[in-house]
mmCIF file of C-alpha atoms and ligand atoms in Angstrom:
data_model
loop_
_atom_site.group_PDB
_atom_site.id
_atom_site.type_symbol
_atom_site.label_atom_id
_atom_site.label_comp_id
_atom_site.label_asym_id
_atom_site.label_seq_id
_atom_site.Cartn_x
_atom_site.Cartn_y
_atom_site.Cartn_z
ATOM 1 C CA MET A 1 0.000 0.000 0.000
ATOM 2 C CA SER A 2 1.356 3.419 -0.918
ATOM 3 C CA ARG A 3 -1.234 5.521 0.876
ATOM 4 C CA PRO A 4 0.357 8.804 1.951
ATOM 5 C CA ARG A 5 0.201 9.568 5.662
ATOM 6 C CA LEU A 6 -1.619 12.825 6.239
ATOM 7 C CA HIS A 7 0.459 13.710 9.285
ATOM 8 C CA GLU A 8 3.663 13.430 7.273
ATOM 9 C CA ARG A 9 2.282 15.374 4.366
ATOM 10 C CA VAL A 10 1.090 18.168 6.644
ATOM 11 C CA ALA A 11 4.482 18.337 8.374
ATOM 12 C CA ALA A 12 6.241 18.634 5.010
ATOM 13 C CA LEU A 13 3.871 21.364 3.835
ATOM 14 C CA ARG A 14 4.341 23.310 7.042
ATOM 15 C CA GLU A 15 8.109 23.077 6.703
ATOM 16 C CA GLN A 16 7.869 24.292 3.148
ATOM 17 C CA ARG A 17 5.731 27.266 4.188
ATOM 18 C CA ALA A 18 8.200 28.109 6.950
ATOM 19 C CA ALA A 19 11.106 27.986 4.459
ATOM 20 C CA GLN A 20 9.224 30.398 2.178
ATOM 21 C CA VAL A 21 8.390 32.676 5.159
ATOM 22 C CA ARG A 22 4.718 31.933 4.479
ATOM 23 C CA THR A 23 3.722 30.707 7.898
ATOM 24 C CA ARG A 24 0.466 32.392 8.865
ATOM 25 C CA LEU A 25 0.364 33.789 12.387
ATOM 26 C CA ARG A 26 -2.522 35.268 14.298
ATOM 27 C CA ARG A 27 -2.073 38.245 16.570
ATOM 28 C CA THR A 28 -4.240 38.341 19.654
ATOM 29 C CA VAL A 29 -6.086 41.565 20.345
ATOM 30 C CA THR A 30 -6.749 42.038 24.034
ATOM 31 C CA ARG A 31 -8.759 45.248 23.660
ATOM 32 C CA ARG A 32 -10.124 47.346 20.849
ATOM 33 C CA ASP A 33 -11.168 50.958 21.031
ATOM 34 C CA GLY A 34 -12.195 52.263 17.605
ATOM 35 C CA VAL A 35 -9.092 52.020 15.420
ATOM 36 C CA ARG A 36 -6.803 51.481 18.434
ATOM 37 C CA PHE A 37 -5.814 47.892 19.220
ATOM 38 C CA GLU A 38 -4.024 46.509 22.245
ATOM 39 C CA VAL A 39 -1.733 43.748 20.974
ATOM 40 C CA ASP A 40 0.993 42.040 23.019
ATOM 41 C CA GLY A 41 0.764 44.763 25.632
ATOM 42 C CA HIS A 42 1.137 47.681 23.186
ATOM 43 C CA TRP A 43 -1.482 49.975 21.734
ATOM 44 C CA LEU A 44 -1.330 50.262 17.946
ATOM 45 C CA THR A 45 -3.278 52.442 15.527
ATOM 46 C CA GLY A 46 -4.846 50.030 13.073
ATOM 47 C CA PHE A 47 -5.103 50.606 9.349
ATOM 48 C CA CYS A 48 -6.161 47.031 8.663
ATOM 49 C CA GLY A 49 -9.787 46.513 9.703
ATOM 50 C CA ASN A 50 -12.907 46.717 7.548
ATOM 51 C CA ASP A 51 -14.975 48.832 9.966
ATOM 52 C CA TYR A 52 -15.010 51.568 7.325
ATOM 53 C CA LEU A 53 -17.827 53.629 8.824
ATOM 54 C CA GLY A 54 -16.865 53.096 12.452
ATOM 55 C CA LEU A 55 -20.115 51.329 13.339
ATOM 56 C CA ALA A 56 -18.773 48.231 15.140
ATOM 57 C CA GLN A 57 -18.604 49.982 18.515
ATOM 58 C CA GLN A 58 -21.242 52.619 17.859
ATOM 59 C CA PHE A 59 -23.556 53.066 20.837
ATOM 60 C CA ALA A 60 -26.895 52.333 19.109
ATOM 61 C CA VAL A 61 -25.471 49.220 17.417
ATOM 62 C CA VAL A 62 -24.053 47.703 20.606
ATOM 63 C CA ASN A 63 -27.188 48.665 22.512
ATOM 64 C CA ALA A 64 -29.434 46.870 20.018
ATOM 65 C CA LEU A 65 -27.309 43.756 20.421
ATOM 66 C CA GLN A 66 -27.464 43.888 24.215
ATOM 67 C CA ASP A 67 -31.216 44.579 24.387
ATOM 68 C CA THR A 68 -32.103 41.759 22.031
ATOM 69 C CA ALA A 69 -29.690 39.341 23.699
ATOM 70 C CA SER A 70 -31.210 40.015 27.111
ATOM 71 C CA ARG A 71 -34.673 39.308 25.677
ATOM 72 C CA ASP A 72 -33.950 36.467 23.208
ATOM 73 C CA GLY A 73 -30.631 35.047 24.317
ATOM 74 C CA ALA A 74 -27.289 34.497 22.679
ATOM 75 C CA GLY A 75 -27.966 31.898 20.013
ATOM 76 C CA GLY A 76 -29.819 31.423 16.745
ATOM 77 C CA ILE A 77 -31.272 28.148 18.139
ATOM 78 C CA ALA A 78 -32.106 26.479 14.780
ATOM 79 C CA SER A 79 -31.996 26.991 11.039
ATOM 80 C CA HIS A 80 -34.400 29.466 9.410
ATOM 81 C CA LEU A 81 -36.632 26.768 7.907
ATOM 82 C CA VAL A 82 -37.030 24.951 11.219
ATOM 83 C CA CYS A 83 -37.721 27.445 14.039
ATOM 84 C CA GLY A 84 -34.803 29.900 13.889
ATOM 85 C CA HIS A 85 -36.436 32.609 11.749
ATOM 86 C CA HIS A 86 -37.063 35.541 14.090
ATOM 87 C CA ALA A 87 -38.954 38.807 13.586
ATOM 88 C CA VAL A 88 -35.620 40.652 13.826
ATOM 89 C CA HIS A 89 -34.293 38.667 10.836
ATOM 90 C CA GLU A 90 -37.450 39.553 8.959
ATOM 91 C CA ALA A 91 -37.098 43.259 9.829
ATOM 92 C CA LEU A 92 -33.434 43.269 8.765
ATOM 93 C CA GLU A 93 -34.251 41.624 5.427
ATOM 94 C CA ARG A 94 -36.978 44.222 4.795
ATOM 95 C CA GLU A 95 -34.674 47.095 5.701
ATOM 96 C CA LEU A 96 -31.885 45.812 3.417
ATOM 97 C CA ALA A 97 -34.283 45.287 0.490
ATOM 98 C CA GLU A 98 -35.738 48.763 0.930
ATOM 99 C CA TRP A 99 -32.304 50.377 1.211
ATOM 100 C CA LEU A 100 -30.951 48.683 -1.892
ATOM 101 C CA GLN A 101 -34.243 49.145 -3.761
ATOM 102 C CA ALA A 102 -34.763 45.486 -4.575
ATOM 103 C CA PRO A 103 -37.777 43.249 -3.966
ATOM 104 C CA ARG A 104 -36.106 40.787 -1.647
ATOM 105 C CA ALA A 105 -33.205 40.128 0.741
ATOM 106 C CA LEU A 106 -32.163 36.844 2.344
ATOM 107 C CA LEU A 107 -29.821 36.588 5.333
ATOM 108 C CA PHE A 108 -26.863 34.216 5.526
ATOM 109 C CA GLY A 109 -24.447 33.221 8.257
ATOM 110 C CA SER A 110 -21.570 34.940 6.457
ATOM 111 C CA GLY A 111 -20.566 36.300 3.071
ATOM 112 C CA TYR A 112 -18.586 33.145 2.448
ATOM 113 C CA LEU A 113 -21.685 30.989 2.958
ATOM 114 C CA ALA A 114 -23.846 33.322 0.866
ATOM 115 C CA ASN A 115 -21.474 33.032 -2.079
ATOM 116 C CA LEU A 116 -21.441 29.242 -1.819
ATOM 117 C CA ALA A 117 -25.242 29.281 -1.672
ATOM 118 C CA VAL A 118 -25.862 31.507 -4.694
ATOM 119 C CA VAL A 119 -23.685 29.631 -7.150
ATOM 120 C CA GLN A 120 -24.492 26.164 -5.807
ATOM 121 C CA ALA A 121 -28.257 26.744 -5.897
ATOM 122 C CA LEU A 122 -28.361 28.293 -9.360
ATOM 123 C CA LEU A 123 -25.703 26.435 -11.367
ATOM 124 C CA SER A 124 -26.126 22.758 -10.654
ATOM 125 C CA ASP A 125 -25.405 21.231 -14.030
ATOM 126 C CA ASP A 126 -21.941 20.437 -15.377
ATOM 127 C CA GLU A 127 -23.010 22.146 -18.634
ATOM 128 C CA ASP A 128 -23.533 25.406 -16.732
ATOM 129 C CA VAL A 129 -20.806 28.027 -16.577
ATOM 130 C CA CYS A 130 -19.690 30.519 -13.961
ATOM 131 C CA VAL A 131 -17.580 33.281 -15.524
ATOM 132 C CA GLN A 132 -15.457 35.199 -13.032
ATOM 133 C CA ASP A 133 -12.902 37.990 -12.757
ATOM 134 C CA ARG A 134 -9.444 36.594 -12.081
ATOM 135 C CA LEU A 135 -9.169 38.607 -8.843
ATOM 136 C CA ASN A 136 -12.535 37.593 -7.397
ATOM 137 C CA HIS A 137 -12.737 36.629 -3.726
ATOM 138 C CA ALA A 138 -11.766 33.045 -2.852
ATOM 139 C CA SER A 139 -15.300 32.200 -1.702
ATOM 140 C CA LEU A 140 -16.600 32.793 -5.234
ATOM 141 C CA ILE A 141 -14.048 30.434 -6.717
ATOM 142 C CA ASP A 142 -14.929 27.838 -4.073
ATOM 143 C CA ALA A 143 -18.619 28.374 -4.863
ATOM 144 C CA ALA A 144 -18.149 27.389 -8.499
ATOM 145 C CA ARG A 145 -16.199 24.313 -7.413
ATOM 146 C CA LEU A 146 -18.932 23.297 -4.981
ATOM 147 C CA ALA A 147 -21.613 23.814 -7.639
ATOM 148 C CA GLY A 148 -19.821 21.455 -10.001
ATOM 149 C CA CYS A 149 -20.369 23.821 -12.921
ATOM 150 C CA ARG A 150 -17.686 24.961 -15.326
ATOM 151 C CA LEU A 151 -15.515 27.823 -14.075
ATOM 152 C CA ARG A 152 -14.018 30.262 -16.589
ATOM 153 C CA ARG A 153 -11.914 33.216 -15.479
ATOM 154 C CA TYR A 154 -11.169 36.409 -17.365
ATOM 155 C CA PRO A 155 -8.383 38.984 -16.938
ATOM 156 C CA HIS A 156 -9.011 41.491 -14.164
ATOM 157 C CA ALA A 157 -11.693 44.090 -14.929
ATOM 158 C CA ASP A 158 -11.893 43.064 -18.592
ATOM 159 C CA PRO A 159 -15.466 42.977 -19.977
ATOM 160 C CA GLU A 160 -14.186 41.825 -23.391
ATOM 161 C CA GLY A 161 -12.556 38.868 -21.673
ATOM 162 C CA ALA A 162 -15.837 38.084 -19.914
ATOM 163 C CA LEU A 163 -17.655 38.228 -23.246
ATOM 164 C CA ARG A 164 -15.147 35.841 -24.841
ATOM 165 C CA GLN A 165 -15.534 33.346 -22.003
ATOM 166 C CA LEU A 166 -19.331 33.432 -22.221
ATOM 167 C CA ARG A 167 -19.269 33.034 -26.005
ATOM 168 C CA GLY A 168 -17.089 29.963 -25.543
ATOM 169 C CA VAL A 169 -19.859 28.159 -23.612
ATOM 170 C CA PRO A 170 -23.020 29.115 -25.513
ATOM 171 C CA ASP A 171 -25.241 26.237 -24.372
ATOM 172 C CA GLY A 172 -25.018 26.207 -20.572
ATOM 173 C CA ALA A 173 -26.927 28.424 -18.162
ATOM 174 C CA ALA A 174 -24.520 31.192 -17.157
ATOM 175 C CA MET A 175 -23.658 33.536 -14.332
ATOM 176 C CA LEU A 176 -21.210 36.406 -14.637
ATOM 177 C CA VAL A 177 -19.729 37.000 -11.192
ATOM 178 C CA THR A 178 -17.540 39.864 -9.981
ATOM 179 C CA ASP A 179 -16.462 41.603 -6.811
ATOM 180 C CA GLY A 180 -17.967 45.121 -6.809
ATOM 181 C CA VAL A 181 -14.893 46.503 -5.003
ATOM 182 C CA PHE A 182 -11.887 44.179 -5.229
ATOM 183 C CA SER A 183 -10.918 43.252 -1.727
ATOM 184 C CA MET A 184 -7.118 43.328 -2.118
ATOM 185 C CA ASP A 185 -6.844 46.057 -4.787
ATOM 186 C CA GLY A 186 -9.623 48.472 -3.870
ATOM 187 C CA ASP A 187 -10.664 49.219 -7.448
ATOM 188 C CA VAL A 188 -14.273 49.038 -8.638
ATOM 189 C CA ALA A 189 -15.416 46.560 -11.310
ATOM 190 C CA PRO A 190 -16.571 47.966 -14.697
ATOM 191 C CA LEU A 191 -20.167 47.152 -13.810
ATOM 192 C CA ARG A 192 -21.933 48.970 -16.624
ATOM 193 C CA GLU A 193 -19.933 47.105 -19.269
ATOM 194 C CA LEU A 194 -20.357 43.801 -17.439
ATOM 195 C CA ALA A 195 -24.124 44.406 -17.253
ATOM 196 C CA LEU A 196 -24.175 44.876 -21.008
ATOM 197 C CA VAL A 197 -22.182 41.673 -21.566
ATOM 198 C CA SER A 198 -24.571 39.803 -19.263
ATOM 199 C CA ARG A 199 -27.573 41.111 -21.146
ATOM 200 C CA VAL A 200 -26.372 40.143 -24.617
ATOM 201 C CA GLN A 201 -25.175 36.741 -23.370
ATOM 202 C CA HIS A 202 -28.289 35.926 -21.261
ATOM 203 C CA ALA A 203 -26.065 35.526 -18.220
ATOM 204 C CA THR A 204 -27.191 36.433 -14.693
ATOM 205 C CA LEU A 205 -24.930 39.083 -13.183
ATOM 206 C CA TYR A 206 -23.973 38.583 -9.527
ATOM 207 C CA VAL A 207 -22.021 41.356 -7.790
ATOM 208 C CA ASP A 208 -20.241 40.578 -4.510
ATOM 209 C CA ASP A 209 -20.345 44.017 -2.910
ATOM 210 C CA ALA A 210 -18.701 43.077 0.393
ATOM 211 C CA HIS A 211 -16.598 46.266 0.364
ATOM 212 C CA GLY A 212 -18.970 48.550 -1.554
ATOM 213 C CA VAL A 213 -22.202 48.597 0.419
ATOM 214 C CA GLY A 214 -22.212 51.325 3.060
ATOM 215 C CA VAL A 215 -19.256 53.071 1.456
ATOM 216 C CA LEU A 216 -20.057 53.829 -2.192
ATOM 217 C CA GLY A 217 -22.986 55.265 -4.090
ATOM 218 C CA PRO A 218 -26.025 57.347 -3.113
ATOM 219 C CA ASP A 219 -27.014 56.644 0.531
ATOM 220 C CA GLY A 220 -24.152 54.140 0.666
ATOM 221 C CA ARG A 221 -26.079 51.717 -1.532
ATOM 222 C CA GLY A 222 -22.858 50.331 -2.972
ATOM 223 C CA SER A 223 -21.081 49.834 -6.267
ATOM 224 C CA VAL A 224 -24.206 48.782 -8.182
ATOM 225 C CA ALA A 225 -26.094 51.957 -7.304
ATOM 226 C CA ALA A 226 -22.923 54.001 -7.893
ATOM 227 C CA ALA A 227 -22.891 52.589 -11.445
ATOM 228 C CA ARG A 228 -26.559 53.657 -11.796
ATOM 229 C CA LEU A 229 -27.693 50.046 -12.204
ATOM 230 C CA ASP A 230 -30.734 48.440 -10.592
ATOM 231 C CA PHE A 231 -31.760 44.889 -9.767
ATOM 232 C CA ALA A 232 -33.062 44.346 -13.304
ATOM 233 C CA ALA A 233 -29.449 44.632 -14.513
ATOM 234 C CA VAL A 234 -27.927 43.041 -11.404
ATOM 235 C CA PRO A 235 -30.455 40.459 -10.194
ATOM 236 C CA LEU A 236 -28.281 39.389 -7.260
ATOM 237 C CA GLN A 237 -25.982 41.396 -5.013
ATOM 238 C CA LEU A 238 -24.061 40.323 -1.923
ATOM 239 C CA VAL A 239 -24.074 42.597 1.109
ATOM 240 C CA THR A 240 -21.807 41.642 3.983
ATOM 241 C CA LEU A 241 -22.727 42.834 7.451
ATOM 242 C CA GLY A 242 -19.251 42.336 8.940
ATOM 243 C CA LYS A 243 -17.412 45.097 7.075
ATOM 244 C CA ALA A 244 -18.780 48.631 6.644
ATOM 245 C CA LEU A 245 -21.772 47.671 8.798
ATOM 246 C CA GLY A 246 -19.530 46.626 11.681
ATOM 247 C CA SER A 247 -21.628 43.579 12.604
ATOM 248 C CA TYR A 248 -21.593 39.976 11.344
ATOM 249 C CA GLY A 249 -23.399 37.970 8.660
ATOM 250 C CA ALA A 250 -24.472 38.709 5.105
ATOM 251 C CA ALA A 251 -27.449 39.015 2.803
ATOM 252 C CA VAL A 252 -28.174 38.413 -0.840
ATOM 253 C CA VAL A 253 -30.423 41.126 -2.238
ATOM 254 C CA GLY A 254 -32.305 41.201 -5.533
ATOM 255 C CA ASP A 255 -34.801 39.383 -7.690
ATOM 256 C CA ALA A 256 -37.716 37.823 -5.769
ATOM 257 C CA SER A 257 -37.971 34.506 -7.550
ATOM 258 C CA LEU A 258 -34.218 33.831 -7.535
ATOM 259 C CA ILE A 259 -34.037 34.679 -3.844
ATOM 260 C CA ASP A 260 -37.048 32.570 -2.906
ATOM 261 C CA HIS A 261 -35.400 29.700 -4.742
ATOM 262 C CA LEU A 262 -32.232 30.194 -2.659
ATOM 263 C CA ALA A 263 -34.268 30.123 0.561
ATOM 264 C CA GLU A 264 -35.845 26.822 -0.419
ATOM 265 C CA THR A 265 -32.891 25.003 -1.947
ATOM 266 C CA ALA A 266 -29.467 26.455 -1.130
ATOM 267 C CA ARG A 267 -27.633 23.988 1.097
ATOM 268 C CA PRO A 268 -25.457 26.650 2.839
ATOM 269 C CA TYR A 269 -28.759 28.324 3.796
ATOM 270 C CA ILE A 270 -30.770 25.307 4.875
ATOM 271 C CA TYR A 271 -28.237 23.258 6.787
ATOM 272 C CA THR A 272 -26.898 25.866 9.171
ATOM 273 C CA THR A 273 -28.059 27.734 12.246
ATOM 274 C CA ALA A 274 -29.669 31.149 11.800
ATOM 275 C CA LEU A 275 -27.670 34.194 12.919
ATOM 276 C CA PRO A 276 -28.426 35.071 16.540
ATOM 277 C CA PRO A 277 -31.342 37.563 16.632
ATOM 278 C CA ALA A 278 -29.153 39.855 18.750
ATOM 279 C CA GLN A 279 -26.574 39.978 15.965
ATOM 280 C CA ALA A 280 -29.330 40.731 13.441
ATOM 281 C CA ALA A 281 -30.579 43.530 15.703
ATOM 282 C CA ALA A 282 -27.076 45.036 15.737
ATOM 283 C CA SER A 283 -26.988 44.805 11.938
ATOM 284 C CA LEU A 284 -30.394 46.478 11.666
ATOM 285 C CA ALA A 285 -29.255 49.388 13.828
ATOM 286 C CA ALA A 286 -26.067 49.631 11.748
ATOM 287 C CA VAL A 287 -27.967 49.681 8.450
ATOM 288 C CA LYS A 288 -30.162 52.524 9.714
ATOM 289 C CA LEU A 289 -27.074 54.527 10.673
ATOM 290 C CA ALA A 290 -25.285 53.731 7.418
ATOM 291 C CA ARG A 291 -28.279 55.016 5.448
ATOM 292 C CA LYS A 292 -28.610 58.198 7.463
ATOM 293 C CA ASP A 293 -25.047 59.219 8.404
ATOM 294 C CA GLN A 294 -23.757 60.610 5.140
ATOM 295 C CA TRP A 295 -21.072 62.413 7.192
ATOM 296 C CA ARG A 296 -19.316 59.085 7.797
ATOM 297 C CA ARG A 297 -18.894 58.558 4.046
ATOM 298 C CA ASP A 298 -17.886 62.178 3.496
ATOM 299 C CA LYS A 299 -15.252 61.974 6.208
ATOM 300 C CA LEU A 300 -13.964 58.671 4.872
ATOM 301 C CA GLU A 301 -13.673 60.101 1.374
ATOM 302 C CA THR A 302 -11.700 63.078 2.689
ATOM 303 C CA LEU A 303 -9.331 60.762 4.562
ATOM 304 C CA VAL A 304 -8.825 58.574 1.475
ATOM 305 C CA GLY A 305 -7.939 61.677 -0.540
ATOM 306 C CA ARG A 306 -5.596 62.889 2.206
ATOM 307 C CA PHE A 307 -3.818 59.541 2.336
ATOM 308 C CA ARG A 308 -3.400 59.376 -1.442
ATOM 309 C CA ASN A 309 -2.062 62.924 -1.683
ATOM 310 C CA GLY A 310 0.359 62.391 1.166
ATOM 311 C CA ALA A 311 1.606 59.050 -0.116
ATOM 312 C CA GLN A 312 2.052 60.363 -3.650
ATOM 313 C CA GLN A 313 3.997 63.379 -2.378
ATOM 314 C CA ARG A 314 6.354 60.949 -0.663
ATOM 315 C CA GLY A 315 6.847 59.112 -3.944
ATOM 316 C CA PHE A 316 4.720 56.042 -3.253
ATOM 317 C CA GLU A 317 3.008 54.477 -6.226
ATOM 318 C CA LEU A 318 -0.630 53.784 -5.486
ATOM 319 C CA LEU A 319 -3.112 51.584 -7.278
ATOM 320 C CA PRO A 320 -6.069 53.274 -8.978
ATOM 321 C CA SER A 321 -8.425 53.037 -6.000
ATOM 322 C CA ASP A 322 -10.816 55.655 -4.642
ATOM 323 C CA THR A 323 -12.132 53.335 -1.965
ATOM 324 C CA PRO A 324 -10.910 52.917 1.647
ATOM 325 C CA ILE A 325 -8.754 49.976 0.452
ATOM 326 C CA GLN A 326 -5.365 51.490 -0.460
ATOM 327 C CA PRO A 327 -2.758 48.831 -1.216
ATOM 328 C CA LEU A 328 0.964 49.502 -1.548
ATOM 329 C CA ILE A 329 2.467 46.845 -3.783
ATOM 330 C CA CYS A 330 5.797 45.578 -2.384
ATOM 331 C CA GLY A 331 6.516 42.665 -4.729
ATOM 332 C CA GLU A 332 8.485 40.217 -2.633
ATOM 333 C CA ASP A 333 6.942 38.773 0.521
ATOM 334 C CA ALA A 334 9.964 39.716 2.625
ATOM 335 C CA ARG A 335 9.693 43.381 1.688
ATOM 336 C CA ALA A 336 6.021 43.516 2.675
ATOM 337 C CA LEU A 337 6.820 41.834 5.999
ATOM 338 C CA SER A 338 9.742 44.173 6.727
ATOM 339 C CA LEU A 339 7.662 47.251 5.993
ATOM 340 C CA ALA A 340 4.837 46.002 8.216
ATOM 341 C CA ALA A 341 7.335 45.336 11.033
ATOM 342 C CA ALA A 342 8.870 48.797 10.632
ATOM 343 C CA LEU A 343 5.391 50.329 10.803
ATOM 344 C CA GLU A 344 4.564 48.373 13.921
ATOM 345 C CA ALA A 345 7.734 49.667 15.554
ATOM 346 C CA GLN A 346 6.240 53.131 15.032
ATOM 347 C CA GLY A 347 2.857 52.200 16.490
ATOM 348 C CA PHE A 348 0.887 51.276 13.365
ATOM 349 C CA TRP A 349 -0.787 48.012 12.488
ATOM 350 C CA VAL A 350 -0.971 47.425 8.738
ATOM 351 C CA ALA A 351 -1.493 43.967 7.225
ATOM 352 C CA ALA A 352 1.139 42.480 4.914
ATOM 353 C CA ILE A 353 -0.809 40.374 2.419
ATOM 354 C CA ARG A 354 1.089 37.556 0.732
ATOM 355 C CA PRO A 355 0.360 34.828 -1.826
ATOM 356 C CA PRO A 356 -1.850 32.829 -2.163
ATOM 357 C CA THR A 357 -4.220 35.622 -1.056
ATOM 358 C CA VAL A 358 -2.674 37.783 -3.821
ATOM 359 C CA PRO A 359 -0.808 36.631 -6.964
ATOM 360 C CA GLU A 360 2.899 35.651 -6.755
ATOM 361 C CA GLY A 361 5.240 38.657 -6.747
ATOM 362 C CA ARG A 362 2.372 40.971 -5.741
ATOM 363 C CA ALA A 363 2.748 40.955 -1.947
ATOM 364 C CA ARG A 364 1.502 44.213 -0.514
ATOM 365 C CA LEU A 365 0.579 46.324 2.434
ATOM 366 C CA ARG A 366 -3.204 46.486 2.477
ATOM 367 C CA ILE A 367 -3.955 49.824 4.094
ATOM 368 C CA THR A 368 -7.590 50.441 4.982
ATOM 369 C CA LEU A 369 -9.097 53.679 6.199
ATOM 370 C CA SER A 370 -12.036 54.242 8.511
ATOM 371 C CA ALA A 371 -14.220 57.235 9.279
ATOM 372 C CA LEU A 372 -12.834 56.852 12.823
ATOM 373 C CA HIS A 373 -9.299 57.859 11.786
ATOM 374 C CA THR A 374 -8.270 61.449 12.323
ATOM 375 C CA PRO A 375 -6.468 63.493 9.659
ATOM 376 C CA ALA A 376 -3.472 63.592 12.041
ATOM 377 C CA GLU A 377 -3.393 59.776 12.210
ATOM 378 C CA VAL A 378 -3.441 59.555 8.428
ATOM 379 C CA ASP A 379 -0.577 62.058 8.178
ATOM 380 C CA ALA A 380 1.362 60.142 10.810
ATOM 381 C CA LEU A 381 0.869 56.909 8.884
ATOM 382 C CA VAL A 382 2.241 58.515 5.714
ATOM 383 C CA ASP A 383 5.307 59.743 7.652
ATOM 384 C CA ALA A 384 5.768 56.300 9.163
ATOM 385 C CA LEU A 385 5.526 54.664 5.743
ATOM 386 C CA ALA A 386 8.220 56.931 4.340
ATOM 387 C CA TRP A 387 10.447 56.208 7.342
ATOM 388 C CA ALA A 388 9.797 52.466 7.036
ATOM 389 C CA ARG A 389 10.684 52.486 3.350
ATOM 390 C CA ASP A 390 14.003 54.237 4.042
ATOM 391 C CA ALA A 391 14.778 51.908 6.941
ATOM 392 C CA VAL A 392 14.071 48.792 4.892
ATOM 393 C CA GLU A 393 16.092 50.083 1.948
ATOM 394 C CA GLN A 394 19.046 50.667 4.251
ATOM 395 C CA GLY A 395 18.726 47.132 5.571
ATOM 396 C CA TYR A 396 17.269 47.870 9.008
ATOM 397 C CA GLY A 397 13.886 46.587 10.011
ATOM 398 C CA ALA A 398 14.607 43.083 8.779
ATOM 399 C CA VAL A 399 12.362 40.493 10.374
ATOM 400 C CA ALA A 400 12.988 36.968 11.491
HETATM 401 C C1 LIG B 1 -14.962 39.374 3.201
HETATM 402 C C2 LIG B 1 -15.474 39.001 1.854
HETATM 403 C C3 LIG B 1 -16.386 37.946 1.706
HETATM 404 C C4 LIG B 1 -16.773 37.066 2.859
HETATM 405 O O1 LIG B 1 -17.638 37.716 3.734
HETATM 406 P P1 LIG B 1 -17.685 37.226 5.266
HETATM 407 O O2 LIG B 1 -18.986 37.753 5.749
HETATM 408 O O3 LIG B 1 -16.500 37.793 5.924
HETATM 409 O O4 LIG B 1 -17.669 35.723 5.208
HETATM 410 C C5 LIG B 1 -16.874 37.696 0.454
HETATM 411 N N1 LIG B 1 -16.477 38.421 -0.614
HETATM 412 C C6 LIG B 1 -15.597 39.419 -0.513
HETATM 413 C C7 LIG B 1 -15.202 40.188 -1.727
HETATM 414 C C8 LIG B 1 -15.057 39.738 0.728
HETATM 415 O O5 LIG B 1 -14.154 40.710 0.829
#
């Protein structure tokens, strides 16, 4: 028998990752106060979270969670189709549908699960095709694999490439799937062109707007609304509740019959426990604030502009992003790690993102801004970045 031993294989893979400096480590946060994190006994100013609007610790949001938890408890108790569907879930779905001007919304345990659900429930046949941007989120790639449909990828933000891929599979049912805002690059997908491609190719367009909703467009309605498209053009849109909304969970918003079908058939919807009502109550409070507090978006936009100006004046090359995701491409993994370490030494927490999360040779610092940052903190980050770059170039700041 030549069956490989899993323990041995895992040990070899771990050694290989260590040799490539690709071991993944978690840092433990002991306290969080807005964008300030206590880590290993030091307070750092974080430019790495996704709490873009500063809602995660907002008073009304936390209060809603506490009130509902004291009435209904901590857990979701059961799946939605059994006895876990609570009036708070219903109210949150209504609020999301109204906000995004679509007939229906359906809650999911997370964005990852929602993506699995959408593709798995709609593309079941091996003749079907899921056409995706090359830089789409990992959960979308996994979704196509789970569905068992064909997966075709096109070059980043290239509607012509999407058209070619769809033309290549003319007989299967088709979905065209893209991130609205690309999570590691911060740029926005060419949604109007992709909507046109979908229309001529009879493909259903699905936009994963994990980083767009709350931040972009009129009333923070996201990248689809910012592109002046509605649910007729984009029948399905993913909203995550754990990023700009500062809570946890996700929803798919859009066409009534597609969404009802998901609720009845999608395995990642049916076979999992409903979100705790308290968490849904926090999300509902956050959605109301996100709709109303335009000042959070205005402040965020000003900070993004301030960061870009400052970084460009210091000679940094930025990607074409107007969103709170502002990556600095470093190339080699080691350079990204050294820069992150040099920033930490100055009191800043910025994530170094390495392959396989980003393509080989495209390691980067993924800097994210929040409405909670002050202009002075943004300026200090830019100074620290310039110092870190000089230190790393002179060979200091090397990391183990
Ligand atoms: C974070 C993210 C998800 C997953 O959402 P979770 O609610 O965190 O599971 C999906 N798609 C994109 C583009 C994301 O950035």
